[in-house]
PDB file of C-alpha atoms in Angstrom:
ATOM      1  CA  GLN A  19    -156.238  58.811  23.572  1.00  0.00           C
ATOM      2  CA  GLN A  20    -158.115  57.564  26.594  1.00  0.00           C
ATOM      3  CA  GLN A  21    -155.678  55.381  28.468  1.00  0.00           C
ATOM      4  CA  VAL A  22    -158.147  54.265  31.106  1.00  0.00           C
ATOM      5  CA  LYS A  23    -161.579  53.291  29.864  1.00  0.00           C
ATOM      6  CA  GLN A  24    -164.341  53.216  32.471  1.00  0.00           C
ATOM      7  CA  SER A  25    -167.835  51.831  32.236  1.00  0.00           C
ATOM      8  CA  PRO A  26    -170.687  52.294  32.739  1.00  0.00           C
ATOM      9  CA  GLN A  27    -170.968  56.073  32.823  1.00  0.00           C
ATOM     10  CA  SER A  28    -174.052  55.836  34.975  1.00  0.00           C
ATOM     11  CA  LEU A  29    -175.422  53.102  37.191  1.00  0.00           C
ATOM     12  CA  ILE A  30    -178.586  52.685  39.202  1.00  0.00           C
ATOM     13  CA  VAL A  31    -178.608  50.024  41.898  1.00  0.00           C
ATOM     14  CA  GLN A  32    -181.174  49.150  44.504  1.00  0.00           C
ATOM     15  CA  LYS A  33    -180.281  49.427  48.155  1.00  0.00           C
ATOM     16  CA  GLY A  34    -178.586  46.258  49.303  1.00  0.00           C
ATOM     17  CA  GLY A  35    -177.449  45.318  45.814  1.00  0.00           C
ATOM     18  CA  ILE A  36    -173.970  45.064  44.365  1.00  0.00           C
ATOM     19  CA  SER A  37    -172.571  47.951  42.347  1.00  0.00           C
ATOM     20  CA  ILE A  38    -169.931  47.009  39.796  1.00  0.00           C
ATOM     21  CA  ILE A  39    -167.779  49.469  37.885  1.00  0.00           C
ATOM     22  CA  ASN A  40    -165.242  48.306  35.335  1.00  0.00           C
ATOM     23  CA  CYS A  41    -162.049  49.818  34.015  1.00  0.00           C
ATOM     24  CA  ALA A  42    -159.563  48.776  31.369  1.00  0.00           C
ATOM     25  CA  TYR A  43    -156.146  50.200  30.736  1.00  0.00           C
ATOM     26  CA  GLU A  44    -153.742  50.126  27.816  1.00  0.00           C
ATOM     27  CA  ASN A  45    -150.393  51.113  29.260  1.00  0.00           C
ATOM     28  CA  THR A  46    -148.737  47.995  30.672  1.00  0.00           C
ATOM     29  CA  ALA A  47    -146.336  50.195  32.627  1.00  0.00           C
ATOM     30  CA  PHE A  48    -149.139  51.241  34.986  1.00  0.00           C
ATOM     31  CA  ASP A  49    -148.514  49.743  38.398  1.00  0.00           C
ATOM     32  CA  TYR A  50    -150.843  51.571  40.766  1.00  0.00           C
ATOM     33  CA  PHE A  51    -154.620  51.615  40.465  1.00  0.00           C
ATOM     34  CA  PRO A  52    -156.617  53.808  42.866  1.00  0.00           C
ATOM     35  CA  TRP A  53    -160.342  54.417  42.994  1.00  0.00           C
ATOM     36  CA  TYR A  54    -161.769  57.781  43.997  1.00  0.00           C
ATOM     37  CA  GLN A  55    -165.234  58.734  45.235  1.00  0.00           C
ATOM     38  CA  GLN A  56    -166.546  62.216  44.555  1.00  0.00           C
ATOM     39  CA  PHE A  57    -169.673  63.816  45.983  1.00  0.00           C
ATOM     40  CA  PRO A  58    -171.191  66.892  44.261  1.00  0.00           C
ATOM     41  CA  GLY A  59    -169.265  70.062  44.997  1.00  0.00           C
ATOM     42  CA  LYS A  60    -166.417  68.177  46.671  1.00  0.00           C
ATOM     43  CA  GLY A  61    -163.018  66.970  45.604  1.00  0.00           C
ATOM     44  CA  PRO A  62    -162.385  63.270  44.973  1.00  0.00           C
ATOM     45  CA  ALA A  63    -161.533  61.165  47.997  1.00  0.00           C
ATOM     46  CA  LEU A  64    -159.262  58.145  47.807  1.00  0.00           C
ATOM     47  CA  LEU A  65    -161.407  55.079  48.379  1.00  0.00           C
ATOM     48  CA  ILE A  66    -159.198  52.077  47.817  1.00  0.00           C
ATOM     49  CA  ALA A  67    -156.152  51.235  45.721  1.00  0.00           C
ATOM     50  CA  ILE A  68    -154.412  48.140  44.401  1.00  0.00           C
ATOM     51  CA  ARG A  69    -151.053  47.200  42.950  1.00  0.00           C
ATOM     52  CA  PRO A  70    -150.760  44.521  40.247  1.00  0.00           C
ATOM     53  CA  ASP A  71    -149.058  41.973  42.461  1.00  0.00           C
ATOM     54  CA  VAL A  72    -152.419  41.081  44.012  1.00  0.00           C
ATOM     55  CA  SER A  73    -155.652  40.043  42.331  1.00  0.00           C
ATOM     56  CA  GLU A  74    -158.062  41.358  44.924  1.00  0.00           C
ATOM     57  CA  LYS A  75    -158.202  43.862  47.739  1.00  0.00           C
ATOM     58  CA  LYS A  76    -161.077  44.325  50.118  1.00  0.00           C
ATOM     59  CA  GLU A  77    -161.808  47.162  52.506  1.00  0.00           C
ATOM     60  CA  GLY A  78    -165.164  46.915  54.202  1.00  0.00           C
ATOM     61  CA  ARG A  79    -167.881  46.834  51.547  1.00  0.00           C
ATOM     62  CA  PHE A  80    -165.481  47.884  48.790  1.00  0.00           C
ATOM     63  CA  THR A  81    -163.475  45.358  46.776  1.00  0.00           C
ATOM     64  CA  ILE A  82    -161.112  45.830  43.873  1.00  0.00           C
ATOM     65  CA  SER A  83    -160.634  42.901  41.520  1.00  0.00           C
ATOM     66  CA  PHE A  84    -157.585  43.042  39.277  1.00  0.00           C
ATOM     67  CA  ASN A  85    -156.860  41.001  36.161  1.00  0.00           C
ATOM     68  CA  LYS A  86    -153.354  41.778  34.960  1.00  0.00           C
ATOM     69  CA  SER A  87    -153.462  39.607  31.845  1.00  0.00           C
ATOM     70  CA  ALA A  88    -156.683  41.218  30.664  1.00  0.00           C
ATOM     71  CA  LYS A  89    -155.542  44.677  31.768  1.00  0.00           C
ATOM     72  CA  GLN A  90    -158.796  45.177  33.603  1.00  0.00           C
ATOM     73  CA  PHE A  91    -159.818  46.071  37.112  1.00  0.00           C
ATOM     74  CA  SER A  92    -163.142  46.623  38.755  1.00  0.00           C
ATOM     75  CA  LEU A  93    -164.738  48.049  41.865  1.00  0.00           C
ATOM     76  CA  HIS A  94    -167.450  46.114  43.651  1.00  0.00           C
ATOM     77  CA  ILE A  95    -169.587  47.815  46.275  1.00  0.00           C
ATOM     78  CA  MET A  96    -171.401  45.228  48.330  1.00  0.00           C
ATOM     79  CA  ASP A  97    -174.675  45.987  50.132  1.00  0.00           C
ATOM     80  CA  SER A  98    -174.901  49.332  48.342  1.00  0.00           C
ATOM     81  CA  GLN A  99    -176.445  52.147  50.362  1.00  0.00           C
ATOM     82  CA  PRO A 100    -178.021  55.473  49.351  1.00  0.00           C
ATOM     83  CA  GLY A 101    -175.026  57.176  50.958  1.00  0.00           C
ATOM     84  CA  ASP A 102    -172.814  55.515  48.357  1.00  0.00           C
ATOM     85  CA  SER A 103    -174.482  57.605  45.646  1.00  0.00           C
ATOM     86  CA  ALA A 104    -171.590  59.541  44.141  1.00  0.00           C
ATOM     87  CA  THR A 105    -169.333  59.630  41.130  1.00  0.00           C
ATOM     88  CA  TYR A 106    -166.553  57.063  41.113  1.00  0.00           C
ATOM     89  CA  PHE A 107    -163.317  57.421  39.178  1.00  0.00           C
ATOM     90  CA  CYS A 108    -160.843  54.690  38.483  1.00  0.00           C
ATOM     91  CA  ALA A 109    -157.277  55.765  37.856  1.00  0.00           C
ATOM     92  CA  ALA A 110    -153.853  54.426  37.008  1.00  0.00           C
ATOM     93  CA  SER A 111    -150.294  55.600  37.305  1.00  0.00           C
ATOM     94  CA  HIS A 112    -146.703  54.510  37.007  1.00  0.00           C
ATOM     95  CA  GLY A 113    -143.936  55.529  39.352  1.00  0.00           C
ATOM     96  CA  TYR A 114    -143.799  59.269  39.834  1.00  0.00           C
ATOM     97  CA  GLN A 115    -145.774  59.999  36.707  1.00  0.00           C
ATOM     98  CA  LYS A 116    -149.127  61.717  36.660  1.00  0.00           C
ATOM     99  CA  VAL A 117    -152.309  59.829  37.402  1.00  0.00           C
ATOM    100  CA  THR A 118    -154.618  59.038  34.493  1.00  0.00           C
ATOM    101  CA  PHE A 119    -158.312  59.085  35.373  1.00  0.00           C
ATOM    102  CA  GLY A 120    -161.234  57.274  33.865  1.00  0.00           C
ATOM    103  CA  ILE A 121    -164.261  59.212  32.703  1.00  0.00           C
ATOM    104  CA  GLY A 122    -166.213  58.540  35.885  1.00  0.00           C
ATOM    105  CA  THR A 123    -169.322  56.575  36.820  1.00  0.00           C
ATOM    106  CA  LYS A 124    -172.272  58.260  38.429  1.00  0.00           C
ATOM    107  CA  LEU A 125    -173.786  55.789  40.865  1.00  0.00           C
ATOM    108  CA  GLN A 126    -177.280  56.196  42.215  1.00  0.00           C
ATOM    109  CA  VAL A 127    -178.467  53.823  44.916  1.00  0.00           C
ATOM    110  CA  ILE A 128    -182.218  53.881  45.237  1.00  0.00           C
ATOM    111  CA  PRO A 129    -184.116  52.792  48.380  1.00  0.00           C
TER     112      PRO A 129
ATOM    113  CA  GLY B  24    -155.978  60.250  56.770  1.00  0.00           C
ATOM    114  CA  ALA B  25    -154.049  62.858  54.864  1.00  0.00           C
ATOM    115  CA  VAL B  26    -155.786  66.203  54.532  1.00  0.00           C
ATOM    116  CA  VAL B  27    -155.486  68.753  51.776  1.00  0.00           C
ATOM    117  CA  SER B  28    -157.112  72.114  52.341  1.00  0.00           C
ATOM    118  CA  GLN B  29    -158.151  74.338  49.458  1.00  0.00           C
ATOM    119  CA  HIS B  30    -159.241  77.952  49.784  1.00  0.00           C
ATOM    120  CA  PRO B  31    -161.490  79.607  48.848  1.00  0.00           C
ATOM    121  CA  SER B  32    -164.226  77.097  48.190  1.00  0.00           C
ATOM    122  CA  TRP B  33    -166.221  79.502  46.058  1.00  0.00           C
ATOM    123  CA  VAL B  34    -165.359  82.782  44.423  1.00  0.00           C
ATOM    124  CA  ILE B  35    -167.320  85.099  42.173  1.00  0.00           C
ATOM    125  CA  CYS B  36    -165.556  87.983  40.513  1.00  0.00           C
ATOM    126  CA  LYS B  37    -165.751  90.340  37.613  1.00  0.00           C
ATOM    127  CA  SER B  38    -164.174  89.674  34.256  1.00  0.00           C
ATOM    128  CA  GLY B  39    -160.619  90.960  34.046  1.00  0.00           C
ATOM    129  CA  THR B  40    -159.678  90.416  37.665  1.00  0.00           C
ATOM    130  CA  SER B  41    -157.122  87.920  38.926  1.00  0.00           C
ATOM    131  CA  VAL B  42    -158.018  85.191  41.384  1.00  0.00           C
ATOM    132  CA  LYS B  43    -155.663  83.261  43.642  1.00  0.00           C
ATOM    133  CA  ILE B  44    -156.480  79.781  44.942  1.00  0.00           C
ATOM    134  CA  GLU B  45    -154.468  78.208  47.747  1.00  0.00           C
ATOM    135  CA  CYS B  46    -153.780  74.541  48.293  1.00  0.00           C
ATOM    136  CA  ARG B  47    -152.253  73.325  51.542  1.00  0.00           C
ATOM    137  CA  SER B  48    -151.225  69.889  52.708  1.00  0.00           C
ATOM    138  CA  LEU B  49    -152.041  69.930  56.400  1.00  0.00           C
ATOM    139  CA  ASP B  50    -150.352  66.845  57.796  1.00  0.00           C
ATOM    140  CA  PHE B  51    -147.609  65.940  55.370  1.00  0.00           C
ATOM    141  CA  GLN B  52    -144.989  67.646  53.251  1.00  0.00           C
ATOM    142  CA  ALA B  53    -145.849  67.501  49.590  1.00  0.00           C
ATOM    143  CA  THR B  54    -143.000  67.927  47.156  1.00  0.00           C
ATOM    144  CA  THR B  55    -145.481  67.520  44.337  1.00  0.00           C
ATOM    145  CA  MET B  56    -148.918  69.047  43.988  1.00  0.00           C
ATOM    146  CA  PHE B  57    -151.290  68.918  41.066  1.00  0.00           C
ATOM    147  CA  TRP B  58    -153.906  71.296  39.717  1.00  0.00           C
ATOM    148  CA  TYR B  59    -156.971  70.001  37.927  1.00  0.00           C
ATOM    149  CA  ARG B  60    -159.946  71.535  36.223  1.00  0.00           C
ATOM    150  CA  GLN B  61    -163.268  69.775  36.140  1.00  0.00           C
ATOM    151  CA  PHE B  62    -166.230  70.656  33.971  1.00  0.00           C
ATOM    152  CA  PRO B  63    -169.733  69.544  34.997  1.00  0.00           C
ATOM    153  CA  LYS B  64    -170.266  65.806  34.713  1.00  0.00           C
ATOM    154  CA  GLN B  65    -166.768  65.277  33.354  1.00  0.00           C
ATOM    155  CA  SER B  66    -163.548  63.773  34.573  1.00  0.00           C
ATOM    156  CA  LEU B  67    -160.618  65.666  36.031  1.00  0.00           C
ATOM    157  CA  MET B  68    -158.350  67.377  33.553  1.00  0.00           C
ATOM    158  CA  LEU B  69    -154.787  67.825  34.750  1.00  0.00           C
ATOM    159  CA  MET B  70    -153.630  71.375  34.176  1.00  0.00           C
ATOM    160  CA  ALA B  71    -150.169  71.343  35.714  1.00  0.00           C
ATOM    161  CA  THR B  72    -147.804  69.591  38.084  1.00  0.00           C
ATOM    162  CA  SER B  73    -146.285  71.773  40.744  1.00  0.00           C
ATOM    163  CA  ASN B  74    -142.919  70.856  42.253  1.00  0.00           C
ATOM    164  CA  GLU B  75    -141.626  72.650  45.317  1.00  0.00           C
ATOM    165  CA  GLY B  76    -138.784  75.002  44.473  1.00  0.00           C
ATOM    166  CA  SER B  77    -139.001  74.627  40.713  1.00  0.00           C
ATOM    167  CA  LYS B  78    -141.165  75.720  37.822  1.00  0.00           C
ATOM    168  CA  ALA B  79    -144.469  74.009  37.267  1.00  0.00           C
ATOM    169  CA  THR B  80    -144.938  71.613  34.379  1.00  0.00           C
ATOM    170  CA  TYR B  81    -147.998  72.491  32.333  1.00  0.00           C
ATOM    171  CA  GLU B  82    -150.059  70.107  30.261  1.00  0.00           C
ATOM    172  CA  GLN B  83    -150.427  70.688  26.567  1.00  0.00           C
ATOM    173  CA  GLY B  84    -152.922  73.402  25.780  1.00  0.00           C
ATOM    174  CA  VAL B  85    -152.789  75.064  29.209  1.00  0.00           C
ATOM    175  CA  GLU B  86    -151.678  78.669  29.068  1.00  0.00           C
ATOM    176  CA  LYS B  87    -148.769  79.240  31.444  1.00  0.00           C
ATOM    177  CA  ASP B  88    -149.280  82.995  31.532  1.00  0.00           C
ATOM    178  CA  LYS B  89    -152.957  82.558  32.249  1.00  0.00           C
ATOM    179  CA  PHE B  90    -152.645  80.057  35.060  1.00  0.00           C
ATOM    180  CA  LEU B  91    -149.718  80.987  37.270  1.00  0.00           C
ATOM    181  CA  ILE B  92    -148.598  78.333  39.709  1.00  0.00           C
ATOM    182  CA  ASN B  93    -146.316  78.878  42.664  1.00  0.00           C
ATOM    183  CA  HIS B  94    -145.129  76.120  44.987  1.00  0.00           C
ATOM    184  CA  ALA B  95    -143.223  78.147  47.515  1.00  0.00           C
ATOM    185  CA  SER B  96    -143.120  75.628  50.346  1.00  0.00           C
ATOM    186  CA  LEU B  97    -143.602  71.936  51.003  1.00  0.00           C
ATOM    187  CA  THR B  98    -147.131  72.567  52.222  1.00  0.00           C
ATOM    188  CA  LEU B  99    -148.443  75.324  49.961  1.00  0.00           C
ATOM    189  CA  SER B 100    -149.116  75.697  46.266  1.00  0.00           C
ATOM    190  CA  THR B 101    -151.106  78.523  44.701  1.00  0.00           C
ATOM    191  CA  LEU B 102    -152.908  78.862  41.390  1.00  0.00           C
ATOM    192  CA  THR B 103    -153.559  82.362  40.109  1.00  0.00           C
ATOM    193  CA  VAL B 104    -156.001  82.784  37.267  1.00  0.00           C
ATOM    194  CA  THR B 105    -154.907  86.036  35.672  1.00  0.00           C
ATOM    195  CA  SER B 106    -157.279  88.379  33.901  1.00  0.00           C
ATOM    196  CA  ALA B 107    -160.089  85.897  34.324  1.00  0.00           C
ATOM    197  CA  HIS B 108    -162.891  85.715  31.776  1.00  0.00           C
ATOM    198  CA  PRO B 109    -166.226  83.871  31.800  1.00  0.00           C
ATOM    199  CA  GLU B 110    -164.727  80.915  29.921  1.00  0.00           C
ATOM    200  CA  ASP B 111    -162.398  80.382  32.893  1.00  0.00           C
ATOM    201  CA  SER B 112    -165.389  79.622  35.096  1.00  0.00           C
ATOM    202  CA  SER B 113    -164.966  76.081  36.326  1.00  0.00           C
ATOM    203  CA  PHE B 114    -164.291  73.833  39.300  1.00  0.00           C
ATOM    204  CA  TYR B 115    -160.592  73.847  40.146  1.00  0.00           C
ATOM    205  CA  ILE B 116    -159.182  71.090  42.336  1.00  0.00           C
ATOM    206  CA  CYS B 117    -155.722  70.629  43.753  1.00  0.00           C
ATOM    207  CA  SER B 118    -154.114  67.482  45.029  1.00  0.00           C
ATOM    208  CA  ALA B 119    -150.960  66.617  46.898  1.00  0.00           C
ATOM    209  CA  ARG B 120    -149.003  63.414  46.731  1.00  0.00           C
ATOM    210  CA  GLU B 121    -147.545  61.788  49.813  1.00  0.00           C
ATOM    211  CA  PRO B 122    -143.777  61.985  49.543  1.00  0.00           C
ATOM    212  CA  GLN B 123    -142.401  58.608  50.510  1.00  0.00           C
ATOM    213  CA  GLY B 124    -141.564  56.246  47.682  1.00  0.00           C
ATOM    214  CA  LEU B 125    -143.154  55.470  44.355  1.00  0.00           C
ATOM    215  CA  ASN B 126    -146.852  55.449  43.591  1.00  0.00           C
ATOM    216  CA  GLN B 127    -147.927  57.250  46.690  1.00  0.00           C
ATOM    217  CA  PRO B 128    -151.597  58.221  46.739  1.00  0.00           C
ATOM    218  CA  GLN B 129    -152.825  61.641  45.825  1.00  0.00           C
ATOM    219  CA  HIS B 130    -155.128  63.413  48.228  1.00  0.00           C
ATOM    220  CA  PHE B 131    -157.489  66.034  46.913  1.00  0.00           C
ATOM    221  CA  GLY B 132    -158.767  69.292  48.241  1.00  0.00           C
ATOM    222  CA  ASP B 133    -162.471  70.073  48.174  1.00  0.00           C
ATOM    223  CA  GLY B 134    -162.153  72.254  45.110  1.00  0.00           C
ATOM    224  CA  THR B 135    -162.809  75.885  44.289  1.00  0.00           C
ATOM    225  CA  ARG B 136    -165.874  76.894  42.313  1.00  0.00           C
ATOM    226  CA  LEU B 137    -164.826  79.882  40.206  1.00  0.00           C
ATOM    227  CA  SER B 138    -167.514  81.999  38.576  1.00  0.00           C
ATOM    228  CA  ILE B 139    -166.494  84.918  36.382  1.00  0.00           C
ATOM    229  CA  LEU B 140    -169.205  87.441  35.621  1.00  0.00           C
TER     230      LEU B 140
END
């Protein structure tokens, strides 16, 4: 059972555009939602994370929007750049329990 | 930011040999480390949770005798793939969780590409 559903699986965005990746979760006990960025041949790197007591968190060009009632959260990458081309994973966890990852979104930013 | 070092980054060995992968947290003490396996173009699959000073907790379907995990100190966990076979070829990634409080972020190593001939 996939507890964190991520879409789309692949995304092509033009340079300067906005990249949007969506995730939905089922377990209402989840209370920590990180996003990871992974380049080929590398491990995932923590990009940004949010807790459900806020609806939005912004760090530079990256913004997480969180909708607790809909059990959805999304990553927005503003002014997307070719260097942002990577695979992005949303994730969720509760307390000390293991992190559940989404399936991943391969983002390609074209010039 | 927090750094997790994983070694080696790439290993090629013959079928039947055992391979050890090290995972170190460089600037924080990690009571909990995790080992993942990732197939091409797929998500991370948690193999086991490693707790310092106690036995690892393996996920369903992961062979404990095949994938030996040792978490001997607060900064080092090792994964040994015993009697490796070609089907064990994969990308193995460790992570370490910052210790203070609930829901602390996990930081990942750069992975180990294991190729069994």
